[in-house]
Coordinates of C-alpha atoms in Angstrom, one line a residue:
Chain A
X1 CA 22.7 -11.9 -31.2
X2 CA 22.4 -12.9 -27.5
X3 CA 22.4 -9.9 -25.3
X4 CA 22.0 -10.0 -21.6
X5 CA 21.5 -6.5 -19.5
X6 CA 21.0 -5.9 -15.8
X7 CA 18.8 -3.0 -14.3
X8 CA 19.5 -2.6 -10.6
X9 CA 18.6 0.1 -7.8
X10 CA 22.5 1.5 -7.4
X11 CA 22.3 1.4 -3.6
X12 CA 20.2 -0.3 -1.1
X13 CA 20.0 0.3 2.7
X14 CA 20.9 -2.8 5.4
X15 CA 18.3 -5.0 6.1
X16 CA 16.3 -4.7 2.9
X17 CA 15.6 -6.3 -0.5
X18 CA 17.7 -5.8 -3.5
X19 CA 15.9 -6.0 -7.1
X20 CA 17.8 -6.8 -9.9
X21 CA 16.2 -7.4 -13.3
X22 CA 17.5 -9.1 -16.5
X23 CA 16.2 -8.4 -19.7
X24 CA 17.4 -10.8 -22.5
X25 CA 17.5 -10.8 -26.3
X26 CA 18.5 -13.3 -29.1
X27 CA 17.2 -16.6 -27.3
X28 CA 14.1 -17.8 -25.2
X29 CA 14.0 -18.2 -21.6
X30 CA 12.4 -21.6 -22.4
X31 CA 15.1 -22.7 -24.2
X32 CA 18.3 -21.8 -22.0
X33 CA 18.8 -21.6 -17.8
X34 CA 20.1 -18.2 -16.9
X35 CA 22.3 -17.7 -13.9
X36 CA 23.4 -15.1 -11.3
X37 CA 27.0 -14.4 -10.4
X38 CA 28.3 -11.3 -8.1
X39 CA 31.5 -9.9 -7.8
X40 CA 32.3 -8.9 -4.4
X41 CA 35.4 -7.4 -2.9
X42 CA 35.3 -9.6 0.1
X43 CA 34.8 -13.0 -1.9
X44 CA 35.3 -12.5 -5.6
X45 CA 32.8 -14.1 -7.9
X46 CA 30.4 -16.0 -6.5
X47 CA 27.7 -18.0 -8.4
X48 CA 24.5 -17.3 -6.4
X49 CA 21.9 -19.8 -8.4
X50 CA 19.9 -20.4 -11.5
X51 CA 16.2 -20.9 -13.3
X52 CA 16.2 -23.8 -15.3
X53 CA 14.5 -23.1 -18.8
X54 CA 11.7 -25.0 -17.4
X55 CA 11.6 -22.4 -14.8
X56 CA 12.7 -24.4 -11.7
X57 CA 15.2 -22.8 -9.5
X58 CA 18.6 -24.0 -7.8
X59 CA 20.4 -21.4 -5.2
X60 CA 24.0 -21.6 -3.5
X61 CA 23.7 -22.3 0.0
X62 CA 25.5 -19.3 0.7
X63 CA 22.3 -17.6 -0.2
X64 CA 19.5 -20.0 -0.3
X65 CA 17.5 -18.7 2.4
X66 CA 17.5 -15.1 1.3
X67 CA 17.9 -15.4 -2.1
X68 CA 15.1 -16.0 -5.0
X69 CA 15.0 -16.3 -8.4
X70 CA 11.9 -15.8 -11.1
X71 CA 11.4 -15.1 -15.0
X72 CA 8.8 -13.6 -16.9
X73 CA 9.1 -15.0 -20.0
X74 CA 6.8 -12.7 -22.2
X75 CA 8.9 -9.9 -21.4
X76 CA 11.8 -11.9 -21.9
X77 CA 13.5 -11.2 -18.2
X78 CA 14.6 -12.8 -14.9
X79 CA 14.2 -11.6 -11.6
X80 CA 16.9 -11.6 -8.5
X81 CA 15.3 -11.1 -4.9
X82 CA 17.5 -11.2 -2.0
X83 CA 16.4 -10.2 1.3
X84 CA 18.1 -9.2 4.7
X85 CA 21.0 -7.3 2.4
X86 CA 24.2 -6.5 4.4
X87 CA 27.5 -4.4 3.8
X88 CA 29.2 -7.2 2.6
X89 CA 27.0 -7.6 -0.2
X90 CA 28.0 -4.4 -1.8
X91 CA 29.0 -5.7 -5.4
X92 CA 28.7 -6.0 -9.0
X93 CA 25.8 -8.8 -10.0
X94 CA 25.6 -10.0 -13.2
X95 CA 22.9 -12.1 -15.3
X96 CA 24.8 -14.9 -17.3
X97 CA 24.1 -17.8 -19.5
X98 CA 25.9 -20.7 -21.0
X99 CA 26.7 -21.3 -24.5
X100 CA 25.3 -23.7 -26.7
X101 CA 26.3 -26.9 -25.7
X102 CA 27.6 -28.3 -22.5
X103 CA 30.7 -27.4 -20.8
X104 CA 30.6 -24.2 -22.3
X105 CA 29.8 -22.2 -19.3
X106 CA 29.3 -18.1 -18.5
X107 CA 29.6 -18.0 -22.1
X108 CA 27.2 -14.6 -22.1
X109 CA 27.3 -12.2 -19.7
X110 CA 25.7 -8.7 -19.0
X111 CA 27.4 -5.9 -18.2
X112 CA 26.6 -6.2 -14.8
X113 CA 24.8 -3.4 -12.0
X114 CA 26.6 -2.5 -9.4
X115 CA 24.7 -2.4 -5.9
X116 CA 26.1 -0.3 -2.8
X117 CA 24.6 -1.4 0.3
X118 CA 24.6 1.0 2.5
X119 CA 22.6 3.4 4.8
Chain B
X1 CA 32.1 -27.8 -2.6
X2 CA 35.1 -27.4 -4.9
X3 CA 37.6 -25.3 -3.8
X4 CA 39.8 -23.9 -6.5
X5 CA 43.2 -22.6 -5.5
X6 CA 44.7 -20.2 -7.8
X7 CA 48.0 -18.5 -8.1
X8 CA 49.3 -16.2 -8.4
X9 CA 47.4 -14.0 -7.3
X10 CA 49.2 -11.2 -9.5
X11 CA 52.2 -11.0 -11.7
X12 CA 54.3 -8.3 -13.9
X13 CA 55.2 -9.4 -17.2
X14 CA 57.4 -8.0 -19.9
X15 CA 55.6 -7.7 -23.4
X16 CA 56.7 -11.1 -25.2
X17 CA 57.2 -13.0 -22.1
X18 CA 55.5 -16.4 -21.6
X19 CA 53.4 -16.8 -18.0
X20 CA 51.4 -19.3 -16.6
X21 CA 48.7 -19.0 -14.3
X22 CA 47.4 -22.3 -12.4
X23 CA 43.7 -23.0 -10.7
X24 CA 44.4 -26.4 -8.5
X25 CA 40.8 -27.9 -7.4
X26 CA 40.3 -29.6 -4.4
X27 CA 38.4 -33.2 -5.8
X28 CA 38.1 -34.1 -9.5
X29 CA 36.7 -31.7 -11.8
X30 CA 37.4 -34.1 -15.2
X31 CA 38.2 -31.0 -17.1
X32 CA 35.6 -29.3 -16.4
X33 CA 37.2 -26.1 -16.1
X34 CA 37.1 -22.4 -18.1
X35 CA 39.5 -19.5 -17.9
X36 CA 38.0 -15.9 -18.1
X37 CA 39.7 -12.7 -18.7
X38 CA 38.3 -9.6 -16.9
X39 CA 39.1 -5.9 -18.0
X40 CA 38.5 -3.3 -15.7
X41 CA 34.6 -2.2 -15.5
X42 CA 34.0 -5.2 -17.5
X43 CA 32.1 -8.9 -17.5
X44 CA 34.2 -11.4 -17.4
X45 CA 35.0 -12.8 -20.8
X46 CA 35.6 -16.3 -21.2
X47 CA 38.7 -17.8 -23.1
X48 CA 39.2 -21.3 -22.7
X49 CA 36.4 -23.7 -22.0
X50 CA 36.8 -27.3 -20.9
X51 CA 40.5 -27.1 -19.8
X52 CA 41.8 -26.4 -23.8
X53 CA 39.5 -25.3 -26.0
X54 CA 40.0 -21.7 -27.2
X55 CA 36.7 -20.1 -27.5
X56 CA 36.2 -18.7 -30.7
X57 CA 37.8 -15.1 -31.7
X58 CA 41.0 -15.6 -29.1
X59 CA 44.5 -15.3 -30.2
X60 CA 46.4 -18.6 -30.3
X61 CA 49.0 -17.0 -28.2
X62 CA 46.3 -18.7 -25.5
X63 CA 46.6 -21.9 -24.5
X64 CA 45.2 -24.2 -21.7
X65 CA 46.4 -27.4 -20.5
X66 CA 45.8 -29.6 -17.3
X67 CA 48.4 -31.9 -14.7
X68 CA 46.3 -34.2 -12.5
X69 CA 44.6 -31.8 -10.5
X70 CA 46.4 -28.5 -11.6
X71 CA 44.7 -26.6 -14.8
X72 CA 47.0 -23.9 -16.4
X73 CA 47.0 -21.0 -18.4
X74 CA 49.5 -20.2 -20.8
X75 CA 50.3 -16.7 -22.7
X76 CA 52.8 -16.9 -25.4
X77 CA 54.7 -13.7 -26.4
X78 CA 52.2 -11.7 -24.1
X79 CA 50.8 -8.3 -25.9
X80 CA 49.7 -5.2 -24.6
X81 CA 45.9 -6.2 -24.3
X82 CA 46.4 -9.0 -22.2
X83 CA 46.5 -7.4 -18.8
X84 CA 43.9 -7.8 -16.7
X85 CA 42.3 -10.0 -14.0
X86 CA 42.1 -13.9 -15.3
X87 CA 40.0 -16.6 -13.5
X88 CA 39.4 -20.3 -13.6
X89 CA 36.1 -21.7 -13.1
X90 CA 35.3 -25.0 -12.5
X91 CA 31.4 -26.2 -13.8
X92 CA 31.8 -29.5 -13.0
X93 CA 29.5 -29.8 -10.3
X94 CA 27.3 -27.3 -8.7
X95 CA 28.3 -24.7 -6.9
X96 CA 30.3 -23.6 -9.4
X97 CA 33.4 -21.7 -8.0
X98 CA 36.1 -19.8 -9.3
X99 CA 39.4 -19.0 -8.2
X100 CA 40.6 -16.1 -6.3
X101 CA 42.1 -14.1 -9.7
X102 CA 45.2 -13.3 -11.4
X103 CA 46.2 -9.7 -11.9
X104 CA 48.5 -9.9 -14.7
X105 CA 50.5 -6.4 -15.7
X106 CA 53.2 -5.2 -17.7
X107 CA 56.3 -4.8 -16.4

Protein backbone atom coordinates (compact mmCIF):
# COMPACT_ATOMS: atom_id res chain seq x y z
CA UNK A 1 0.00 0.00 0.00
CA UNK A 2 1.17 3.70 -0.44
CA UNK A 3 3.22 4.81 2.50
CA UNK A 4 4.79 8.14 2.78
CA UNK A 5 7.42 8.89 5.87
CA UNK A 6 9.36 11.97 6.64
CA UNK A 7 12.91 12.03 8.37
CA UNK A 8 13.86 15.45 9.63
CA UNK A 9 16.65 17.02 11.95
CA UNK A 10 14.13 17.89 15.03
CA UNK A 11 15.54 21.40 15.48
CA UNK A 12 17.52 23.71 13.34
CA UNK A 13 19.29 26.97 14.33
CA UNK A 14 18.18 30.60 12.59
CA UNK A 15 19.71 31.35 9.53
CA UNK A 16 20.40 27.84 8.28
CA UNK A 17 19.09 24.96 6.02
CA UNK A 18 16.46 22.52 7.07
CA UNK A 19 16.62 18.88 5.46
CA UNK A 20 13.74 16.97 5.32
CA UNK A 21 13.62 13.66 3.43
CA UNK A 22 10.70 11.53 2.12
CA UNK A 23 10.97 8.06 1.58
CA UNK A 24 7.94 6.45 -0.33
CA UNK A 25 6.59 2.99 -0.90
CA UNK A 26 3.74 1.40 -2.97
CA UNK A 27 4.05 3.68 -6.09
CA UNK A 28 6.91 5.24 -8.36
CA UNK A 29 8.03 8.71 -8.20
CA UNK A 30 7.73 8.58 -12.06
CA UNK A 31 4.34 7.95 -11.92
CA UNK A 32 2.87 10.43 -9.23
CA UNK A 33 3.96 14.39 -8.19
CA UNK A 34 4.64 14.52 -4.46
CA UNK A 35 4.01 17.62 -2.45
CA UNK A 36 5.11 19.52 0.70
CA UNK A 37 2.74 20.98 3.20
CA UNK A 38 3.66 22.46 6.80
CA UNK A 39 1.65 23.10 9.67
CA UNK A 40 2.65 26.08 11.41
CA UNK A 41 1.14 27.79 14.44
CA UNK A 42 1.35 31.20 12.97
CA UNK A 43 -0.30 30.31 9.48
CA UNK A 44 -1.77 26.80 9.60
CA UNK A 45 -1.20 24.53 6.69
CA UNK A 46 0.54 25.92 4.05
CA UNK A 47 1.28 24.10 0.74
CA UNK A 48 4.95 24.93 0.07
CA UNK A 49 5.40 23.20 -3.63
CA UNK A 50 5.75 20.13 -5.64
CA UNK A 51 7.98 17.77 -8.15
CA UNK A 52 6.10 16.75 -10.97
CA UNK A 53 6.64 12.83 -11.72
CA UNK A 54 8.66 14.09 -14.54
CA UNK A 55 10.77 15.67 -11.88
CA UNK A 56 10.03 19.39 -12.64
CA UNK A 57 9.41 21.54 -9.62
CA UNK A 58 6.69 24.27 -8.79
CA UNK A 59 7.20 26.33 -5.24
CA UNK A 60 4.59 28.84 -3.38
CA UNK A 61 5.78 32.23 -3.63
CA UNK A 62 5.81 32.31 -0.09
CA UNK A 63 8.88 30.30 -0.25
CA UNK A 64 10.17 30.21 -3.76
CA UNK A 65 13.40 31.88 -3.15
CA UNK A 66 14.48 29.76 -0.29
CA UNK A 67 12.80 26.78 -0.84
CA UNK A 68 13.92 23.60 -3.20
CA UNK A 69 12.60 20.55 -4.05
CA UNK A 70 14.54 17.17 -5.52
CA UNK A 71 13.83 13.27 -5.77
CA UNK A 72 16.01 10.44 -6.01
CA UNK A 73 14.09 8.05 -7.60
CA UNK A 74 16.22 4.81 -7.12
CA UNK A 75 15.89 5.14 -3.49
CA UNK A 76 12.46 6.04 -3.85
CA UNK A 77 12.59 9.65 -1.89
CA UNK A 78 12.15 13.44 -2.23
CA UNK A 79 14.12 16.00 -0.88
CA UNK A 80 13.02 19.47 0.92
CA UNK A 81 15.76 22.31 1.12
CA UNK A 82 14.99 25.52 2.59
CA UNK A 83 17.48 28.04 3.42
CA UNK A 84 17.59 31.29 5.58
CA UNK A 85 15.12 29.23 8.28
CA UNK A 86 13.57 31.64 10.87
CA UNK A 87 11.44 31.15 14.20
CA UNK A 88 8.38 31.33 12.49
CA UNK A 89 9.12 28.34 10.55
CA UNK A 90 9.02 26.18 13.58
CA UNK A 91 6.39 23.42 12.42
CA UNK A 92 5.27 20.18 11.40
CA UNK A 93 6.14 19.37 7.45
CA UNK A 94 4.73 16.74 5.83
CA UNK A 95 5.34 14.85 2.40
CA UNK A 96 1.87 14.29 0.58
CA UNK A 97 0.51 12.88 -2.55
CA UNK A 98 -2.72 12.87 -4.42
CA UNK A 99 -4.87 9.92 -5.05
CA UNK A 100 -5.52 8.36 -8.14
CA UNK A 101 -7.30 10.49 -10.28
CA UNK A 102 -7.88 14.15 -10.36
CA UNK A 103 -9.49 16.14 -7.78
CA UNK A 104 -8.58 13.74 -5.28
CA UNK A 105 -6.00 15.79 -3.52
CA UNK A 106 -3.64 15.14 -0.16
CA UNK A 107 -5.07 11.90 -0.44
CA UNK A 108 -1.67 10.30 1.25
CA UNK A 109 0.11 11.76 3.77
CA UNK A 110 3.14 11.05 6.08
CA UNK A 111 3.15 11.35 9.45
CA UNK A 112 4.90 14.33 9.31
CA UNK A 113 8.54 15.64 11.24
CA UNK A 114 8.34 18.19 13.37
CA UNK A 115 11.16 20.93 13.05
CA UNK A 116 12.01 23.57 15.96
CA UNK A 117 13.87 26.35 14.76
CA UNK A 118 15.63 27.70 17.26
CA UNK A 119 19.13 28.60 18.64
CA UNK B 1 -4.40 33.45 -4.67
CA UNK B 2 -7.54 31.90 -3.18
CA UNK B 3 -8.47 32.86 0.03
CA UNK B 4 -10.66 30.44 1.93
CA UNK B 5 -12.65 31.79 4.86
CA UNK B 6 -13.60 29.32 7.29
CA UNK B 7 -15.85 29.32 10.29
CA UNK B 8 -16.10 28.67 12.91
CA UNK B 9 -13.20 28.58 13.98
CA UNK B 10 -14.28 26.15 16.93
CA UNK B 11 -17.50 24.76 18.21
CA UNK B 12 -18.94 22.43 21.25
CA UNK B 13 -21.31 19.88 20.21
CA UNK B 14 -23.49 17.46 22.13
CA UNK B 15 -23.10 13.75 20.95
CA UNK B 16 -26.00 13.34 18.29
CA UNK B 17 -26.16 16.91 17.34
CA UNK B 18 -25.92 18.00 13.71
CA UNK B 19 -23.13 20.90 12.85
CA UNK B 20 -21.98 22.49 10.01
CA UNK B 21 -18.76 23.95 9.21
CA UNK B 22 -18.38 26.36 6.05
CA UNK B 23 -15.05 27.22 3.95
CA UNK B 24 -16.28 30.49 1.68
CA UNK B 25 -13.42 31.10 -1.22
CA UNK B 26 -12.68 34.29 -2.47
CA UNK B 27 -13.03 33.59 -6.65
CA UNK B 28 -14.51 30.34 -8.17
CA UNK B 29 -13.16 27.18 -7.15
CA UNK B 30 -15.90 24.90 -9.36
CA UNK B 31 -16.00 22.41 -6.55
CA UNK B 32 -12.76 21.97 -6.30
CA UNK B 33 -12.75 21.63 -2.71
CA UNK B 34 -11.86 18.65 0.10
CA UNK B 35 -12.52 18.55 3.73
CA UNK B 36 -9.83 16.93 6.07
CA UNK B 37 -10.15 15.84 9.61
CA UNK B 38 -7.05 16.25 11.82
CA UNK B 39 -6.59 14.23 15.27
CA UNK B 40 -4.18 15.42 17.50
CA UNK B 41 -0.45 14.41 16.60
CA UNK B 42 -1.88 13.32 13.44
CA UNK B 43 -1.80 13.96 9.28
CA UNK B 44 -4.53 15.32 8.21
CA UNK B 45 -7.07 12.77 6.84
CA UNK B 46 -9.12 13.58 4.04
CA UNK B 47 -13.04 13.01 4.06
CA UNK B 48 -14.71 14.58 1.36
CA UNK B 49 -13.15 15.29 -1.98
CA UNK B 50 -14.55 17.52 -4.75
CA UNK B 51 -17.22 19.33 -2.57
CA UNK B 52 -19.46 15.79 -1.94
CA UNK B 53 -17.84 12.86 -2.46
CA UNK B 54 -17.17 10.75 0.70
CA UNK B 55 -13.87 9.16 0.43
CA UNK B 56 -13.97 5.72 0.88
CA UNK B 57 -14.15 4.05 4.61
CA UNK B 58 -16.12 7.41 6.09
CA UNK B 59 -19.34 7.11 7.97
CA UNK B 60 -22.30 8.49 6.02
CA UNK B 61 -23.03 10.56 8.99
CA UNK B 62 -20.59 12.87 6.62
CA UNK B 63 -21.84 14.91 4.19
CA UNK B 64 -20.63 17.82 1.97
CA UNK B 65 -22.52 20.19 -0.09
CA UNK B 66 -21.83 23.67 -1.70
CA UNK B 67 -24.08 27.36 -2.04
CA UNK B 68 -22.49 29.59 -4.66
CA UNK B 69 -19.33 30.33 -3.13
CA UNK B 70 -19.89 28.71 0.35
CA UNK B 71 -18.82 24.84 0.69
CA UNK B 72 -20.11 23.04 3.91
CA UNK B 73 -19.62 20.30 6.11
CA UNK B 74 -22.24 18.44 7.64
CA UNK B 75 -22.10 15.86 10.69
CA UNK B 76 -25.25 13.97 11.30
CA UNK B 77 -25.85 12.55 14.92
CA UNK B 78 -22.13 13.44 15.75
CA UNK B 79 -20.15 10.40 17.68
CA UNK B 80 -17.48 10.50 20.02
CA UNK B 81 -14.64 10.15 17.29
CA UNK B 82 -15.45 13.09 15.48
CA UNK B 83 -13.74 15.71 17.42
CA UNK B 84 -10.94 17.12 16.15
CA UNK B 85 -9.59 19.91 13.94
CA UNK B 86 -11.44 19.90 10.26
CA UNK B 87 -10.27 21.85 7.18
CA UNK B 88 -11.26 22.79 3.67
CA UNK B 89 -8.91 22.79 0.98
CA UNK B 90 -9.39 24.22 -2.17
CA UNK B 91 -7.12 22.41 -5.27
CA UNK B 92 -8.55 24.28 -7.79
CA UNK B 93 -5.75 26.33 -8.79
CA UNK B 94 -2.30 26.52 -7.46
CA UNK B 95 -1.43 27.63 -4.48
CA UNK B 96 -3.53 25.48 -2.99
CA UNK B 97 -4.86 26.96 0.40
CA UNK B 98 -6.81 25.82 3.20
CA UNK B 99 -8.83 27.33 5.63
CA UNK B 100 -8.01 28.51 9.05
CA UNK B 101 -9.60 25.10 10.99
CA UNK B 102 -12.47 24.04 12.89
CA UNK B 103 -11.96 22.71 16.35
CA UNK B 104 -14.94 20.75 16.89
CA UNK B 105 -15.54 19.19 20.70
CA UNK B 106 -17.99 17.63 22.80
CA UNK B 107 -19.98 19.53 24.81
Amino acid sequence: QVQLKETGPGLVQPTQTLSITCTVSGFSLTSYYMQWVRQTPGKGLEWMGFIRSGGSTEYNSEFKSRLSISRDTSKNQVFLKMNSLKTEDTGVYYCARDGEYYGYPFAYWGQGTLVTVSS
Amino acid sequence: DIQMTQSPSSISVSLGDRFTITCRASQDIGNYLSWYQQKPEKSPKLMIYRATNLEDGVPSRFSGSRSGSDYSLTINSLESEDTGIYFCLQHKQYPRTFGGGTKLELK
